[in-house]
Amino acid sequence: MTAAVAAPEGDRERAERILEFLAPGAAQSWGTVLAGEPHSKSRPRFNKDGRAYKDPADAEAEDSTKWKLRQWFRRPPLTGNVALGCVFFRSSMQLIDGDNMLKHVCDAGNGILWVDDSQATAKFAAVELDPERPRTVLVVAPHVSTMLRGTDNVRTCQGCSEPFRPSRPVQKYCGRNCSAKARKAVPS
């Protein structure tokens, strides 16, 4: 696990246990510690016309987290299924949902850790108290799942031999044209 800051004793071991649970036997994995108070994504806000907009504090925190992730994860984004685990060490007992903090990390990781956070097919969040050293312990690894996402969800069309992303589990052809050509080619 590569640490962005000096991790307290036990962070590395905990991260390794989380990875073993989420992505057992993963050939590759990455981990880091992001210093500072973990941010929680707030609910959508709406202007007087009813249009949603991003809370400026959320946007600023997401930009800060994106910057930290870019400094740490210096490789192309993962393209298949991903396992994500986070332990959020907060400085106070304020009631903050782990899933809202995890959503913040997921959104900040788009285009950096993964192409899109929909690729995260295994997630874990834990919230702990550490008034002296607020931080986020973050681990990422490829995830094997029957729910295929990203480049894991590419097949070869049985009609034209081109790669395509199926929308149904049993889809064999990239589209109607290839499916129709295949039916016509089969002798009756």
PDB file of C-alpha atoms in Angstrom:
ATOM      1  CA  MET A   1       0.000   0.000   0.000  1.00  0.00           C
ATOM      2  CA  THR A   2       1.449   3.353  -1.042  1.00  0.00           C
ATOM      3  CA  ALA A   3       0.808   5.960   1.616  1.00  0.00           C
ATOM      4  CA  ALA A   4       0.344   9.647   0.800  1.00  0.00           C
ATOM      5  CA  VAL A   5       0.962  10.392   4.480  1.00  0.00           C
ATOM      6  CA  ALA A   6       2.535   8.399   7.268  1.00  0.00           C
ATOM      7  CA  ALA A   7      -0.175   5.937   8.233  1.00  0.00           C
ATOM      8  CA  PRO A   8      -0.760   5.103  11.895  1.00  0.00           C
ATOM      9  CA  GLU A   9      -0.053   1.548  12.945  1.00  0.00           C
ATOM     10  CA  GLY A  10      -2.785  -0.783  11.796  1.00  0.00           C
ATOM     11  CA  ASP A  11      -4.004   1.183   8.748  1.00  0.00           C
ATOM     12  CA  ARG A  12      -2.042  -1.001   6.320  1.00  0.00           C
ATOM     13  CA  GLU A  13      -3.193  -4.248   7.923  1.00  0.00           C
ATOM     14  CA  ARG A  14      -6.802  -3.100   7.973  1.00  0.00           C
ATOM     15  CA  ALA A  15      -6.604  -2.062   4.316  1.00  0.00           C
ATOM     16  CA  GLU A  16      -5.189  -5.468   3.385  1.00  0.00           C
ATOM     17  CA  ARG A  17      -8.020  -7.257   5.236  1.00  0.00           C
ATOM     18  CA  ILE A  18     -10.624  -5.106   3.455  1.00  0.00           C
ATOM     19  CA  LEU A  19      -9.061  -5.916   0.078  1.00  0.00           C
ATOM     20  CA  GLU A  20      -8.975  -9.627   0.843  1.00  0.00           C
ATOM     21  CA  PHE A  21     -12.691  -9.463   1.667  1.00  0.00           C
ATOM     22  CA  LEU A  22     -13.724  -7.330  -1.344  1.00  0.00           C
ATOM     23  CA  ALA A  23     -11.372  -8.717  -3.999  1.00  0.00           C
ATOM     24  CA  PRO A  24      -9.955 -12.052  -2.828  1.00  0.00           C
ATOM     25  CA  GLY A  25      -6.876 -13.078  -4.770  1.00  0.00           C
ATOM     26  CA  ALA A  26      -6.714  -9.847  -6.785  1.00  0.00           C
ATOM     27  CA  ALA A  27      -3.494  -9.808  -8.798  1.00  0.00           C
ATOM     28  CA  GLN A  28      -3.133  -6.042  -8.344  1.00  0.00           C
ATOM     29  CA  SER A  29      -4.301  -3.610  -5.704  1.00  0.00           C
ATOM     30  CA  TRP A  30      -3.597  -0.060  -4.669  1.00  0.00           C
ATOM     31  CA  GLY A  31      -3.985   1.763  -1.395  1.00  0.00           C
ATOM     32  CA  THR A  32      -3.266   5.123   0.129  1.00  0.00           C
ATOM     33  CA  VAL A  33      -4.063   7.351   3.072  1.00  0.00           C
ATOM     34  CA  LEU A  34      -5.603  10.749   2.335  1.00  0.00           C
ATOM     35  CA  ALA A  35      -4.855  13.194   5.141  1.00  0.00           C
ATOM     36  CA  GLY A  36      -7.559  15.526   6.394  1.00  0.00           C
ATOM     37  CA  GLU A  37     -11.174  15.447   7.452  1.00  0.00           C
ATOM     38  CA  PRO A  38     -13.206  13.073   5.237  1.00  0.00           C
ATOM     39  CA  HIS A  39     -15.851  14.959   3.285  1.00  0.00           C
ATOM     40  CA  SER A  40     -19.480  13.890   3.101  1.00  0.00           C
ATOM     41  CA  LYS A  41     -21.440  14.485  -0.109  1.00  0.00           C
ATOM     42  CA  SER A  42     -24.516  16.567   0.615  1.00  0.00           C
ATOM     43  CA  ARG A  43     -27.971  16.122  -0.839  1.00  0.00           C
ATOM     44  CA  PRO A  44     -28.718  17.779  -4.182  1.00  0.00           C
ATOM     45  CA  ARG A  45     -29.665  21.428  -3.983  1.00  0.00           C
ATOM     46  CA  PHE A  46     -32.224  23.160  -6.161  1.00  0.00           C
ATOM     47  CA  ASN A  47     -32.490  26.779  -7.289  1.00  0.00           C
ATOM     48  CA  LYS A  48     -35.755  28.737  -7.333  1.00  0.00           C
ATOM     49  CA  ASP A  49     -36.475  27.375 -10.852  1.00  0.00           C
ATOM     50  CA  GLY A  50     -36.247  23.796  -9.574  1.00  0.00           C
ATOM     51  CA  ARG A  51     -32.938  23.036 -11.299  1.00  0.00           C
ATOM     52  CA  ALA A  52     -30.358  20.993  -9.409  1.00  0.00           C
ATOM     53  CA  TYR A  53     -26.920  22.437  -8.775  1.00  0.00           C
ATOM     54  CA  LYS A  54     -23.801  21.281  -6.955  1.00  0.00           C
ATOM     55  CA  ASP A  55     -23.153  22.713  -3.509  1.00  0.00           C
ATOM     56  CA  PRO A  56     -20.017  24.906  -3.816  1.00  0.00           C
ATOM     57  CA  ALA A  57     -18.505  23.255  -0.716  1.00  0.00           C
ATOM     58  CA  ASP A  58     -19.016  19.825  -2.328  1.00  0.00           C
ATOM     59  CA  ALA A  59     -17.417  21.003  -5.575  1.00  0.00           C
ATOM     60  CA  GLU A  60     -14.400  22.408  -3.734  1.00  0.00           C
ATOM     61  CA  ALA A  61     -13.967  19.265  -1.609  1.00  0.00           C
ATOM     62  CA  GLU A  62     -14.339  17.028  -4.693  1.00  0.00           C
ATOM     63  CA  ASP A  63     -11.687  19.051  -6.553  1.00  0.00           C
ATOM     64  CA  SER A  64      -9.343  18.723  -3.569  1.00  0.00           C
ATOM     65  CA  THR A  65      -9.877  14.955  -3.389  1.00  0.00           C
ATOM     66  CA  LYS A  66      -9.415  14.644  -7.166  1.00  0.00           C
ATOM     67  CA  TRP A  67      -6.086  16.455  -6.874  1.00  0.00           C
ATOM     68  CA  LYS A  68      -4.928  14.093  -4.099  1.00  0.00           C
ATOM     69  CA  LEU A  69      -6.022  11.047  -6.113  1.00  0.00           C
ATOM     70  CA  ARG A  70      -4.180  12.284  -9.239  1.00  0.00           C
ATOM     71  CA  GLN A  71      -0.990  12.713  -7.206  1.00  0.00           C
ATOM     72  CA  TRP A  72      -1.252   9.167  -5.908  1.00  0.00           C
ATOM     73  CA  PHE A  73      -2.756   7.103  -8.763  1.00  0.00           C
ATOM     74  CA  ARG A  74      -0.401   7.783 -11.680  1.00  0.00           C
ATOM     75  CA  ARG A  75      -1.736   5.278 -14.187  1.00  0.00           C
ATOM     76  CA  PRO A  76      -4.674   5.104 -16.588  1.00  0.00           C
ATOM     77  CA  PRO A  77      -8.086   4.653 -14.949  1.00  0.00           C
ATOM     78  CA  LEU A  78      -9.219   1.078 -14.335  1.00  0.00           C
ATOM     79  CA  THR A  79     -11.631  -0.024 -17.051  1.00  0.00           C
ATOM     80  CA  GLY A  80     -13.358  -3.108 -15.665  1.00  0.00           C
ATOM     81  CA  ASN A  81     -15.123  -3.985 -12.415  1.00  0.00           C
ATOM     82  CA  VAL A  82     -13.584  -2.363  -9.339  1.00  0.00           C
ATOM     83  CA  ALA A  83     -13.599  -3.039  -5.597  1.00  0.00           C
ATOM     84  CA  LEU A  84     -13.386   0.058  -3.380  1.00  0.00           C
ATOM     85  CA  GLY A  85     -12.862   0.104   0.367  1.00  0.00           C
ATOM     86  CA  CYS A  86     -12.589   3.152   2.629  1.00  0.00           C
ATOM     87  CA  VAL A  87     -12.128   3.664   6.338  1.00  0.00           C
ATOM     88  CA  PHE A  88     -13.014   7.245   7.257  1.00  0.00           C
ATOM     89  CA  PHE A  89     -11.352   8.498  10.437  1.00  0.00           C
ATOM     90  CA  ARG A  90     -13.314  11.565  11.577  1.00  0.00           C
ATOM     91  CA  SER A  91     -12.133  14.126  14.122  1.00  0.00           C
ATOM     92  CA  SER A  92     -15.518  14.447  15.833  1.00  0.00           C
ATOM     93  CA  MET A  93     -18.571  12.399  16.760  1.00  0.00           C
ATOM     94  CA  GLN A  94     -20.744  14.370  14.304  1.00  0.00           C
ATOM     95  CA  LEU A  95     -23.324  12.097  12.699  1.00  0.00           C
ATOM     96  CA  ILE A  96     -22.111  11.591   9.125  1.00  0.00           C
ATOM     97  CA  ASP A  97     -23.208   8.656   6.952  1.00  0.00           C
ATOM     98  CA  GLY A  98     -20.451   6.409   5.634  1.00  0.00           C
ATOM     99  CA  ASP A  99     -22.294   6.012   2.338  1.00  0.00           C
ATOM    100  CA  ASN A 100     -22.252   9.805   1.771  1.00  0.00           C
ATOM    101  CA  MET A 101     -18.493   9.892   2.376  1.00  0.00           C
ATOM    102  CA  LEU A 102     -18.082   6.905   0.061  1.00  0.00           C
ATOM    103  CA  LYS A 103     -20.146   8.685  -2.623  1.00  0.00           C
ATOM    104  CA  HIS A 104     -17.754  11.637  -2.387  1.00  0.00           C
ATOM    105  CA  VAL A 105     -14.770   9.332  -3.032  1.00  0.00           C
ATOM    106  CA  CYS A 106     -16.627   7.570  -5.874  1.00  0.00           C
ATOM    107  CA  ASP A 107     -17.396  10.854  -7.646  1.00  0.00           C
ATOM    108  CA  ALA A 108     -13.878  12.220  -7.104  1.00  0.00           C
ATOM    109  CA  GLY A 109     -12.395   9.003  -8.534  1.00  0.00           C
ATOM    110  CA  ASN A 110     -14.248   9.310 -11.863  1.00  0.00           C
ATOM    111  CA  GLY A 111     -11.709   9.580 -14.679  1.00  0.00           C
ATOM    112  CA  ILE A 112      -8.812   8.999 -12.267  1.00  0.00           C
ATOM    113  CA  LEU A 113      -9.247   5.666 -10.470  1.00  0.00           C
ATOM    114  CA  TRP A 114     -11.899   4.330 -12.855  1.00  0.00           C
ATOM    115  CA  VAL A 115     -13.702   5.579 -15.933  1.00  0.00           C
ATOM    116  CA  ASP A 116     -17.031   5.807 -14.072  1.00  0.00           C
ATOM    117  CA  ASP A 117     -17.997   4.901 -10.512  1.00  0.00           C
ATOM    118  CA  SER A 118     -20.656   2.512 -11.842  1.00  0.00           C
ATOM    119  CA  GLN A 119     -17.696   0.124 -12.254  1.00  0.00           C
ATOM    120  CA  ALA A 120     -17.501  -0.244  -8.463  1.00  0.00           C
ATOM    121  CA  THR A 121     -19.251  -3.574  -7.998  1.00  0.00           C
ATOM    122  CA  ALA A 122     -17.886  -4.107  -4.460  1.00  0.00           C
ATOM    123  CA  LYS A 123     -17.828  -1.285  -1.891  1.00  0.00           C
ATOM    124  CA  PHE A 124     -17.028  -1.030   1.784  1.00  0.00           C
ATOM    125  CA  ALA A 125     -17.176   1.968   4.131  1.00  0.00           C
ATOM    126  CA  ALA A 126     -16.364   2.182   7.823  1.00  0.00           C
ATOM    127  CA  VAL A 127     -16.448   5.301   9.994  1.00  0.00           C
ATOM    128  CA  GLU A 128     -14.063   5.619  12.946  1.00  0.00           C
ATOM    129  CA  LEU A 129     -13.079   8.351  15.407  1.00  0.00           C
ATOM    130  CA  ASP A 130      -9.531   9.771  15.516  1.00  0.00           C
ATOM    131  CA  PRO A 131      -9.519  13.369  16.828  1.00  0.00           C
ATOM    132  CA  GLU A 132      -5.746  13.639  16.399  1.00  0.00           C
ATOM    133  CA  ARG A 133      -5.400  12.388  12.775  1.00  0.00           C
ATOM    134  CA  PRO A 134      -8.517  12.599  10.595  1.00  0.00           C
ATOM    135  CA  ARG A 135      -7.897  10.708   7.352  1.00  0.00           C
ATOM    136  CA  THR A 136      -9.278   8.326   4.774  1.00  0.00           C
ATOM    137  CA  VAL A 137      -7.710   4.923   4.227  1.00  0.00           C
ATOM    138  CA  LEU A 138      -8.556   3.985   0.640  1.00  0.00           C
ATOM    139  CA  VAL A 139      -8.010   0.717  -1.243  1.00  0.00           C
ATOM    140  CA  VAL A 140      -8.850  -0.186  -4.846  1.00  0.00           C
ATOM    141  CA  ALA A 141      -8.519  -3.441  -6.801  1.00  0.00           C
ATOM    142  CA  PRO A 142     -10.029  -5.135  -9.839  1.00  0.00           C
ATOM    143  CA  HIS A 143     -13.169  -7.029  -8.817  1.00  0.00           C
ATOM    144  CA  VAL A 144     -14.424 -10.297 -10.251  1.00  0.00           C
ATOM    145  CA  SER A 145     -18.210 -10.197 -10.516  1.00  0.00           C
ATOM    146  CA  THR A 146     -21.011 -11.620 -12.607  1.00  0.00           C
ATOM    147  CA  MET A 147     -22.273  -8.015 -12.912  1.00  0.00           C
ATOM    148  CA  LEU A 148     -20.034  -6.932 -15.765  1.00  0.00           C
ATOM    149  CA  ARG A 149     -19.214  -3.239 -16.144  1.00  0.00           C
ATOM    150  CA  GLY A 150     -16.726  -1.190 -18.148  1.00  0.00           C
ATOM    151  CA  THR A 151     -14.425  -3.150 -20.442  1.00  0.00           C
ATOM    152  CA  ASP A 152     -15.319  -6.359 -18.617  1.00  0.00           C
ATOM    153  CA  ASN A 153     -18.666  -6.094 -20.405  1.00  0.00           C
ATOM    154  CA  VAL A 154     -17.458  -6.512 -23.997  1.00  0.00           C
ATOM    155  CA  ARG A 155     -18.296  -9.452 -26.266  1.00  0.00           C
ATOM    156  CA  THR A 156     -17.552 -10.357 -29.856  1.00  0.00           C
ATOM    157  CA  CYS A 157     -20.563 -10.227 -32.168  1.00  0.00           C
ATOM    158  CA  GLN A 158     -21.301 -13.669 -33.612  1.00  0.00           C
ATOM    159  CA  GLY A 159     -22.426 -11.986 -36.833  1.00  0.00           C
ATOM    160  CA  CYS A 160     -19.723  -9.460 -37.729  1.00  0.00           C
ATOM    161  CA  SER A 161     -16.961 -10.420 -35.220  1.00  0.00           C
ATOM    162  CA  GLU A 162     -16.773  -6.825 -33.922  1.00  0.00           C
ATOM    163  CA  PRO A 163     -16.615  -6.075 -30.179  1.00  0.00           C
ATOM    164  CA  PHE A 164     -19.792  -4.714 -28.564  1.00  0.00           C
ATOM    165  CA  ARG A 165     -21.283  -4.035 -25.122  1.00  0.00           C
ATOM    166  CA  PRO A 166     -24.332  -6.249 -24.559  1.00  0.00           C
ATOM    167  CA  SER A 167     -27.420  -4.829 -22.909  1.00  0.00           C
ATOM    168  CA  ARG A 168     -28.736  -8.304 -21.982  1.00  0.00           C
ATOM    169  CA  PRO A 169     -26.903 -11.318 -20.509  1.00  0.00           C
ATOM    170  CA  VAL A 170     -27.784 -13.588 -23.477  1.00  0.00           C
ATOM    171  CA  GLN A 171     -27.108 -11.066 -26.272  1.00  0.00           C
ATOM    172  CA  LYS A 172     -25.029 -12.627 -29.085  1.00  0.00           C
ATOM    173  CA  TYR A 173     -25.166  -9.917 -31.741  1.00  0.00           C
ATOM    174  CA  CYS A 174     -24.214  -6.256 -31.745  1.00  0.00           C
ATOM    175  CA  GLY A 175     -27.515  -5.205 -33.284  1.00  0.00           C
ATOM    176  CA  ARG A 176     -30.584  -6.088 -35.300  1.00  0.00           C
ATOM    177  CA  ASN A 177     -28.744  -6.150 -38.626  1.00  0.00           C
ATOM    178  CA  CYS A 178     -26.267  -8.822 -37.515  1.00  0.00           C
ATOM    179  CA  SER A 179     -29.031 -10.816 -35.828  1.00  0.00           C
ATOM    180  CA  ALA A 180     -31.185 -10.698 -39.002  1.00  0.00           C
ATOM    181  CA  LYS A 181     -28.233 -11.682 -41.232  1.00  0.00           C
ATOM    182  CA  ALA A 182     -27.464 -14.636 -38.962  1.00  0.00           C
ATOM    183  CA  ARG A 183     -31.096 -15.850 -39.088  1.00  0.00           C
ATOM    184  CA  LYS A 184     -31.131 -15.594 -42.895  1.00  0.00           C
ATOM    185  CA  ALA A 185     -27.816 -17.493 -43.161  1.00  0.00           C
ATOM    186  CA  VAL A 186     -29.184 -20.501 -41.247  1.00  0.00           C
ATOM    187  CA  PRO A 187     -30.703 -23.038 -43.710  1.00  0.00           C
ATOM    188  CA  SER A 188     -34.344 -23.827 -42.968  1.00  0.00           C
TER     189      SER A 188
END
